[in-house]
CSV table of C-alpha atoms in Angstrom, one decimal:
chain,number,residue,atom,x,y,z
A,1,MET,CA,101.9,-26.8,-112.4
A,2,THR,CA,100.2,-27.0,-109.0
A,3,ARG,CA,99.3,-23.3,-108.9
A,4,ALA,CA,95.7,-24.2,-109.6
A,5,LEU,CA,95.6,-26.7,-106.8
A,6,HIS,CA,97.0,-24.1,-104.4
A,7,ARG,CA,94.4,-21.7,-105.5
A,8,ARG,CA,91.7,-24.2,-104.8
A,9,ALA,CA,93.1,-25.0,-101.4
A,10,GLN,CA,93.1,-21.4,-100.5
A,11,GLN,CA,89.4,-21.2,-101.7
A,12,ALA,CA,88.6,-24.2,-99.5
A,13,ARG,CA,90.2,-22.6,-96.4
A,14,ALA,CA,88.3,-19.4,-97.1
A,15,ALA,CA,85.1,-21.4,-97.3
A,16,ARG,CA,85.9,-22.9,-93.9
A,17,ALA,CA,86.2,-19.4,-92.5
A,18,VAL,CA,82.9,-18.5,-94.0
A,19,ILE,CA,81.2,-21.4,-92.3
A,20,ALA,CA,82.6,-20.3,-89.0
A,21,TRP,CA,81.4,-16.7,-89.7
A,22,GLU,CA,77.9,-17.9,-90.6
A,23,PHE,CA,77.7,-19.9,-87.4
A,24,ARG,CA,78.6,-16.8,-85.3
A,25,GLN,CA,75.8,-14.9,-87.2
A,26,ARG,CA,73.2,-17.6,-86.6
A,27,ASN,CA,71.3,-15.6,-84.0
A,28,HIS,CA,71.6,-12.3,-85.9
A,29,SER,CA,70.0,-11.1,-89.1
A,30,LYS,CA,72.1,-13.4,-91.4
A,31,GLY,CA,70.7,-16.4,-89.5
A,32,VAL,CA,67.2,-15.6,-90.6
A,33,TRP,CA,67.7,-17.4,-93.8
A,34,PHE,CA,68.9,-20.5,-92.0
A,35,ARG,CA,65.8,-20.4,-89.8
A,36,LEU,CA,63.5,-19.7,-92.7
A,37,ARG,CA,64.9,-22.6,-94.7
A,38,ARG,CA,64.6,-24.9,-91.7
A,39,LEU,CA,61.0,-23.9,-91.2
A,40,LEU,CA,60.2,-24.5,-94.9
A,41,ALA,CA,62.1,-27.8,-95.0
A,42,MET,CA,59.8,-29.0,-92.2
A,43,THR,CA,56.8,-27.9,-94.2
A,44,GLU,CA,55.0,-30.3,-96.6
A,45,VAL,CA,52.6,-27.7,-98.2
A,46,ALA,CA,52.5,-23.9,-98.1
A,47,TYR,CA,49.5,-21.8,-98.9
A,48,ALA,CA,49.1,-18.1,-99.3
A,49,VAL,CA,46.0,-16.8,-97.4
A,50,SER,CA,44.3,-13.5,-97.0
A,51,PRO,CA,45.1,-11.1,-94.2
A,52,ASP,CA,41.6,-11.8,-92.7
A,53,ASP,CA,42.2,-15.6,-92.8
A,54,ALA,CA,45.6,-15.1,-91.1
A,55,ALA,CA,44.0,-12.9,-88.5
A,56,GLU,CA,41.3,-15.4,-87.8
A,57,LEU,CA,43.9,-18.2,-87.3
A,58,VAL,CA,45.9,-16.0,-84.9
A,59,ARG,CA,42.6,-15.4,-83.0
A,60,GLU,CA,42.2,-19.2,-82.8
A,61,GLY,CA,45.5,-19.4,-81.0
A,62,TYR,CA,47.9,-20.3,-83.8
A,63,GLN,CA,51.2,-18.4,-83.2
A,64,ALA,CA,53.1,-16.7,-86.0
A,65,GLU,CA,56.6,-18.0,-86.4
A,66,GLU,CA,59.2,-15.6,-85.1
A,67,VAL,CA,61.3,-15.8,-88.2
A,68,GLY,CA,58.6,-14.0,-90.1
A,69,GLU,CA,59.0,-11.0,-87.8
A,70,HIS,CA,62.6,-10.7,-88.7
A,71,LEU,CA,62.0,-10.3,-92.4
A,72,GLU,CA,61.3,-7.0,-94.0
A,73,PRO,CA,58.5,-6.6,-95.0
A,74,LYS,CA,57.4,-8.8,-92.2
A,75,LYS,CA,55.5,-12.0,-92.9
A,76,ILE,CA,52.9,-13.9,-90.9
A,77,LEU,CA,53.9,-17.5,-91.1
A,78,LEU,CA,51.5,-19.9,-89.4
A,79,ARG,CA,52.1,-23.6,-88.9
A,80,ILE,CA,48.7,-25.3,-88.9
A,81,PRO,CA,47.5,-28.9,-89.2
A,82,PRO,CA,46.2,-30.1,-92.5
A,83,GLU,CA,42.7,-30.5,-91.2
A,84,ARG,CA,42.5,-26.8,-90.4
A,85,ALA,CA,44.1,-25.8,-93.7
A,86,ALA,CA,41.5,-27.8,-95.5
A,87,GLN,CA,38.8,-25.5,-94.1
A,88,LEU,CA,40.2,-22.5,-95.7
A,89,PRO,CA,38.6,-22.3,-99.2
A,90,ASN,CA,40.5,-19.3,-100.5
A,91,LYS,CA,44.0,-20.5,-99.9
A,92,ARG,CA,46.4,-20.8,-102.8
A,93,ALA,CA,49.3,-23.3,-102.9
A,94,VAL,CA,52.7,-21.8,-103.2
A,95,PRO,CA,55.8,-23.8,-104.2
A,96,ILE,CA,58.1,-24.4,-101.3
A,97,ARG,CA,61.2,-22.7,-102.7
A,98,LEU,CA,63.1,-19.6,-101.7
A,99,GLY,CA,61.9,-17.9,-104.8
A,100,ALA,CA,60.0,-14.8,-105.7
A,101,GLU,CA,56.6,-16.5,-105.5
A,102,LEU,CA,56.9,-17.5,-101.9
A,103,LEU,CA,58.9,-14.5,-100.7
A,104,ALA,CA,56.3,-12.1,-102.3
A,105,GLU,CA,53.5,-13.5,-100.0
A,106,ARG,CA,52.9,-11.7,-96.7
A,107,TYR,CA,50.5,-14.3,-95.1
A,108,LEU,CA,51.4,-17.9,-95.4
A,109,ILE,CA,50.2,-21.0,-93.7
A,110,LEU,CA,52.6,-23.9,-93.5
A,111,VAL,CA,51.4,-27.5,-93.1
A,112,PRO,CA,54.0,-29.7,-91.5
A,113,TRP,CA,55.0,-33.1,-92.6
A,114,GLY,CA,53.1,-36.0,-91.1
A,115,PRO,CA,54.8,-38.8,-89.0
A,116,PRO,CA,58.3,-39.6,-90.3
A,117,ALA,CA,58.7,-42.2,-93.0
A,118,PRO,CA,60.7,-45.3,-92.2
A,119,TRP,CA,64.5,-45.2,-92.8
A,120,PRO,CA,66.1,-45.8,-95.2
A,121,PRO,CA,63.7,-44.6,-97.9
A,122,ALA,CA,65.0,-47.2,-100.3
A,123,PRO,CA,62.7,-46.7,-103.3
A,124,TRP,CA,64.5,-49.7,-104.7
A,125,GLY,CA,62.8,-51.8,-102.0
A,126,HIS,CA,64.5,-55.2,-101.6
A,127,ALA,CA,66.6,-54.9,-104.7
A,128,LEU,CA,69.7,-53.6,-103.1
A,129,PRO,CA,73.0,-53.9,-104.9
A,130,PRO,CA,74.9,-57.1,-104.3
A,131,LYS,CA,77.4,-57.1,-101.5
A,132,VAL,CA,80.8,-58.3,-102.8
A,133,LYS,CA,82.9,-57.8,-99.7
B,1,MET,CA,81.5,-44.8,-116.5
B,2,ILE,CA,82.0,-48.5,-116.4
B,3,ARG,CA,84.5,-48.4,-119.3
B,4,THR,CA,86.4,-45.7,-117.4
B,5,LEU,CA,86.5,-47.6,-114.2
B,6,THR,CA,87.6,-50.7,-116.1
B,7,ALA,CA,90.5,-48.8,-117.6
B,8,ALA,CA,91.4,-47.5,-114.1
B,9,ALA,CA,91.2,-51.0,-112.5
B,10,PRO,CA,94.9,-51.2,-111.6
B,11,VAL,CA,94.4,-48.1,-109.4
B,12,LEU,CA,91.1,-49.4,-107.9
B,13,GLU,CA,93.0,-52.5,-106.7
B,14,VAL,CA,95.3,-50.4,-104.5
B,15,PRO,CA,94.1,-50.9,-100.9
B,16,GLY,CA,92.4,-47.8,-99.5
B,17,VAL,CA,91.6,-46.3,-102.8
B,18,VAL,CA,87.8,-45.6,-103.2
B,19,VAL,CA,85.6,-44.1,-105.9
B,20,ILE,CA,84.1,-41.0,-104.5
B,21,GLY,CA,81.9,-38.2,-105.7
B,22,SER,CA,78.8,-38.1,-107.8
B,23,GLN,CA,79.3,-41.6,-109.3
B,24,VAL,CA,78.7,-43.3,-106.0
B,25,PRO,CA,74.9,-43.1,-105.9
B,26,ASN,CA,75.0,-44.6,-109.4
B,27,LEU,CA,77.2,-47.4,-108.3
B,28,LEU,CA,75.0,-48.1,-105.3
B,29,GLU,CA,72.0,-48.7,-107.4
B,30,PRO,CA,71.0,-52.3,-108.1
B,31,ASN,CA,73.5,-53.6,-110.7
B,32,ALA,CA,75.2,-50.2,-110.8
B,33,ALA,CA,72.4,-49.1,-113.0
B,34,SER,CA,73.6,-45.5,-113.1
B,35,THR,CA,70.3,-43.8,-113.5
B,36,LEU,CA,70.5,-41.3,-110.7
B,37,VAL,CA,73.3,-38.8,-111.6
B,38,VAL,CA,74.8,-37.6,-114.8
B,39,SER,CA,78.4,-37.0,-114.3
B,40,GLU,CA,81.4,-35.7,-116.2
B,41,ASP,CA,84.2,-37.5,-114.5
B,42,VAL,CA,85.1,-40.1,-112.0
B,43,ASP,CA,86.6,-39.0,-108.7
B,44,ILE,CA,89.1,-41.3,-107.1
B,45,GLY,CA,90.0,-40.8,-103.5
B,46,VAL,CA,93.6,-41.6,-102.7
B,47,PRO,CA,94.8,-42.0,-99.1
B,48,LEU,CA,98.1,-40.3,-98.8
B,49,ALA,CA,99.6,-43.5,-97.5
B,50,ALA,CA,98.6,-45.2,-100.8
B,51,HIS,CA,100.0,-42.4,-103.0
B,52,PRO,CA,103.2,-44.3,-104.1
B,53,PHE,CA,101.2,-47.4,-104.9
B,54,VAL,CA,98.7,-45.4,-107.0
B,55,LYS,CA,101.6,-43.8,-108.9
B,56,ALA,CA,102.9,-47.3,-109.6
B,57,ALA,CA,99.5,-48.6,-110.7
B,58,LEU,CA,99.0,-45.6,-113.0
B,59,ALA,CA,101.8,-47.0,-115.2
B,60,GLN,CA,99.4,-49.8,-116.1
B,61,VAL,CA,96.5,-47.6,-116.9
B,62,ARG,CA,95.9,-47.1,-120.6
B,63,GLY,CA,93.9,-44.6,-122.5
B,64,PHE,CA,94.6,-41.5,-120.3
B,65,GLN,CA,97.3,-39.0,-119.8
B,66,PRO,CA,97.9,-36.4,-117.1
B,67,SER,CA,96.5,-32.9,-117.8
B,68,LYS,CA,99.3,-30.4,-118.4
B,69,GLU,CA,97.5,-27.7,-116.5
B,70,GLU,CA,96.2,-29.9,-113.7
B,71,PRO,CA,98.2,-33.1,-113.3
B,72,SER,CA,95.8,-34.5,-110.7
B,73,VAL,CA,93.4,-34.9,-113.5
B,74,TRP,CA,94.0,-37.6,-116.1
B,75,VAL,CA,92.3,-36.9,-119.4
B,76,PRO,CA,91.1,-39.6,-121.7
B,77,ASN,CA,92.7,-40.0,-125.1
B,78,GLY,CA,89.3,-40.8,-126.7
B,79,PRO,CA,85.6,-40.0,-126.3
B,80,GLU,CA,84.7,-43.4,-125.0
B,81,LEU,CA,86.3,-42.6,-121.6
B,82,ILE,CA,85.7,-39.8,-119.1
B,83,GLU,CA,88.2,-37.9,-117.0
B,84,LEU,CA,89.8,-39.4,-113.9
B,85,ASN,CA,90.1,-36.9,-111.1
B,86,PHE,CA,92.5,-37.9,-108.3
B,87,VAL,CA,91.9,-36.4,-104.9
B,88,GLY,CA,93.9,-36.8,-101.7
B,89,MET,CA,92.4,-38.2,-98.5
B,90,GLY,CA,94.2,-37.2,-95.4
B,91,THR,CA,93.8,-38.7,-91.9
B,92,GLY,CA,94.7,-35.5,-90.1
B,93,ASP,CA,92.6,-32.4,-89.5
B,94,PRO,CA,89.3,-32.8,-91.3
B,95,LEU,CA,89.0,-29.1,-91.5
B,96,ASP,CA,92.2,-28.4,-93.4
B,97,THR,CA,92.7,-28.5,-97.1
B,98,PHE,CA,96.1,-28.5,-98.6
B,99,VAL,CA,98.2,-29.5,-101.7
B,100,PHE,CA,100.2,-32.7,-101.5
B,101,GLU,CA,103.1,-31.9,-103.7
B,102,ASP,CA,104.5,-34.5,-106.1
B,103,PRO,CA,106.1,-34.0,-109.5
B,104,ASP,CA,103.9,-36.7,-111.2
B,105,LEU,CA,100.7,-36.8,-109.2
B,106,PRO,CA,100.1,-33.8,-106.9
B,107,LEU,CA,96.9,-34.1,-105.0
B,108,MET,CA,94.5,-31.6,-103.5
B,109,VAL,CA,93.8,-33.0,-100.0
B,110,PHE,CA,90.4,-32.0,-99.0
B,111,GLY,CA,90.0,-32.1,-95.2
B,112,PRO,CA,86.4,-33.2,-95.2
B,113,LEU,CA,87.4,-36.3,-97.2
B,114,SER,CA,89.0,-37.6,-94.0
B,115,PHE,CA,85.4,-38.5,-93.0
B,116,LEU,CA,85.5,-41.2,-95.6
B,117,SER,CA,86.3,-44.8,-94.8
B,118,ALA,CA,86.3,-47.9,-96.9
B,119,GLY,CA,82.8,-49.3,-97.4
B,120,LEU,CA,81.2,-51.6,-99.9
B,121,VAL,CA,83.0,-53.1,-102.8
B,122,VAL,CA,80.3,-53.3,-105.5
B,123,ASP,CA,80.3,-55.5,-108.6
B,124,ALA,CA,79.9,-53.4,-111.7
B,125,ASP,CA,79.9,-55.6,-114.8
B,126,GLY,CA,82.3,-57.9,-113.2
B,127,LEU,CA,84.6,-55.1,-112.0
B,128,ARG,CA,85.1,-54.7,-108.3
B,129,VAL,CA,84.7,-51.1,-107.4
B,130,PRO,CA,85.6,-49.9,-103.9
B,131,LEU,CA,83.3,-47.3,-102.4
B,132,PRO,CA,83.4,-45.3,-99.2
B,133,LYS,CA,80.8,-45.7,-96.5
B,134,THR,CA,77.7,-43.7,-97.4
B,135,ALA,CA,77.5,-41.9,-94.0
B,136,GLY,CA,81.0,-40.4,-94.4
B,137,LEU,CA,80.4,-39.4,-98.0
B,138,LEU,CA,77.2,-37.7,-96.9
B,139,ILE,CA,79.0,-35.6,-94.3
B,140,GLU,CA,81.7,-34.8,-96.7
B,141,LYS,CA,79.3,-33.6,-99.4
B,142,LEU,CA,77.4,-31.5,-96.9
B,143,LEU,CA,80.5,-29.9,-95.6
B,144,THR,CA,82.6,-29.3,-98.7
B,145,ASP,CA,81.3,-25.8,-99.4
B,146,ARG,CA,81.1,-25.1,-103.1
B,147,SER,CA,79.2,-22.3,-104.7
B,148,ALA,CA,76.7,-22.1,-107.5
B,149,GLU,CA,76.1,-25.1,-109.8
B,150,LYS,CA,78.8,-27.3,-108.3
B,151,GLY,CA,77.3,-26.7,-104.8
B,152,ASP,CA,73.8,-27.6,-106.1
B,153,ARG,CA,75.1,-30.7,-107.8
B,154,ASP,CA,76.8,-31.8,-104.6
B,155,ARG,CA,73.6,-31.4,-102.6
B,156,LEU,CA,71.7,-33.4,-105.2
B,157,VAL,CA,74.4,-36.1,-104.9
B,158,VAL,CA,73.5,-36.1,-101.2
B,159,LEU,CA,69.9,-36.7,-102.2
B,160,GLY,CA,71.0,-39.5,-104.5
B,161,LEU,CA,72.9,-41.1,-101.6
B,162,LEU,CA,69.9,-40.8,-99.3
B,163,LEU,CA,67.8,-42.6,-101.9
B,164,VAL,CA,70.2,-45.6,-101.9
B,165,ALA,CA,70.9,-45.6,-98.2
B,166,ARG,CA,70.8,-48.9,-96.3
B,167,PRO,CA,69.9,-49.8,-92.8
B,168,GLY,CA,72.6,-48.6,-90.5
B,169,ASP,CA,73.7,-45.7,-92.6
B,170,GLU,CA,71.6,-43.3,-90.6
B,171,GLU,CA,73.1,-44.3,-87.3
B,172,GLU,CA,76.6,-44.0,-88.8
B,173,LEU,CA,75.7,-40.6,-90.1
B,174,VAL,CA,74.3,-39.4,-86.8
B,175,ALA,CA,77.4,-40.7,-85.0
B,176,LEU,CA,79.7,-38.7,-87.4
B,177,TYR,CA,77.5,-35.7,-87.0
B,178,ARG,CA,77.6,-35.8,-83.2
B,179,ASP,CA,81.4,-35.5,-83.3
B,180,LEU,CA,81.4,-32.4,-85.5
B,181,PRO,CA,82.0,-29.0,-83.9
B,182,PRO,CA,78.9,-26.9,-83.6
B,183,ASP,CA,79.7,-24.7,-86.6
B,184,LEU,CA,80.0,-27.7,-88.9
B,185,GLN,CA,76.8,-29.3,-87.5
B,186,TYR,CA,75.1,-26.0,-88.4
B,187,ALA,CA,76.6,-26.0,-91.9
B,188,THR,CA,75.4,-29.6,-92.4
B,189,ARG,CA,71.9,-28.7,-91.4
B,190,SER,CA,72.0,-25.5,-93.4
B,191,ASN,CA,72.9,-27.4,-96.6
B,192,LEU,CA,70.1,-29.9,-96.0
B,193,GLY,CA,67.7,-26.9,-95.7
B,194,VAL,CA,69.0,-25.6,-99.0
B,195,LEU,CA,68.6,-29.0,-100.6
B,196,SER,CA,65.0,-29.2,-99.4
B,197,LEU,CA,64.1,-26.0,-101.2
B,198,MET,CA,65.9,-26.7,-104.5
B,199,GLY,CA,64.3,-27.1,-107.8
B,200,PRO,CA,65.1,-29.9,-110.2
B,201,ILE,CA,68.3,-30.0,-112.3
B,202,ALA,CA,68.5,-32.2,-115.4
B,203,GLY,CA,70.3,-35.5,-114.9
B,204,MET,CA,70.0,-35.4,-111.1
B,205,PRO,CA,67.5,-36.7,-108.6
B,206,ASP,CA,64.5,-34.4,-108.3
B,207,PRO,CA,64.5,-32.8,-104.9
B,208,THR,CA,60.9,-31.6,-105.1
B,209,VAL,CA,59.6,-35.2,-104.9
B,210,HIS,CA,61.9,-36.3,-102.1
B,211,ARG,CA,61.5,-33.4,-99.6
B,212,ALA,CA,60.2,-35.7,-97.0
B,213,VAL,CA,63.4,-37.7,-97.0
B,214,VAL,CA,65.4,-34.6,-96.4
B,215,ALA,CA,63.0,-33.3,-93.7
B,216,ARG,CA,63.3,-36.6,-91.8
B,217,LEU,CA,67.1,-36.5,-91.8
B,218,LEU,CA,67.1,-32.9,-90.8
B,219,GLU,CA,64.8,-33.6,-87.9
B,220,ARG,CA,67.1,-36.6,-86.9
B,221,LEU,CA,70.2,-34.4,-86.9
B,222,GLU,CA,68.4,-31.7,-84.9
B,223,GLU,CA,67.6,-34.3,-82.2
B,224,ALA,CA,71.3,-35.3,-82.3
B,225,SER,CA,72.4,-31.8,-81.9
B,226,GLY,CA,71.4,-31.8,-78.2
């Protein structure tokens, strides 16, 4: 009767082994996705821009993120402040998902989040559940 | 959910037993409003030390019977109740997962569940429902690696928990995180990264409108990684 449970336990142990394997890969090619997700998680808005706009931003001193170099085809990913992004009239917003739309773009500017919001986020405000014990 | 919890009340009265899983964000909402997560069952965490007492309490539970294929699952006799899923909570190696054999109530003991400890007892329509501390449940959800839709749902439960977090939860979470080995810290942050980029799923909190919450936590954990 517990065969299914044993199978699930085996799967869980295998998943643990995968976690360790992924960690060992973090500085190699497999770790690219972790670094790209991390970069995008720290991004509030992403825009696709033209090669010329990207080149101009690089000339201004904005450095392309290294993770873009490790993708094939390579991408120019530039973190720039919202004020500079606002000055680019031809930019096009791209949903921040690891989907085809974002991955198809070669030149992206990434606007980071502003100052962190207070913790906890508590959209319920003061109406927290009653504390019984 | 409340009807199911009420039916399972004798089990919930056993010391150490906690409701875990996707129902927790619902129960932490004001008045257990249950608007955050649509769920198909109620997961009940059973410390192994409490196992004999839970078995005894199950004799008083009406409206359910153990599944023939999977006796750690109790299936309802009618449509007004949802499944009860009993899961073992060990106190040993948080990285090991094993089966606790028992002829009546065998349990899958998930290692990451050992991060859970007793937290609030909430009042849900007059029923006292014991919950684990949010920080431990967050770590557990971020470490229990599941694939495909189940994994996505677990990550959105994480988001639901973040949305009902209270002062002090972050500090507890960071403290638990600091004690993790580096590969599990990495896995925790990796799952937060995935959560930040997910699209909406019906019946779950929308990650696209709460990305700032996730980014803030990720940044906090990176600081704690040293």
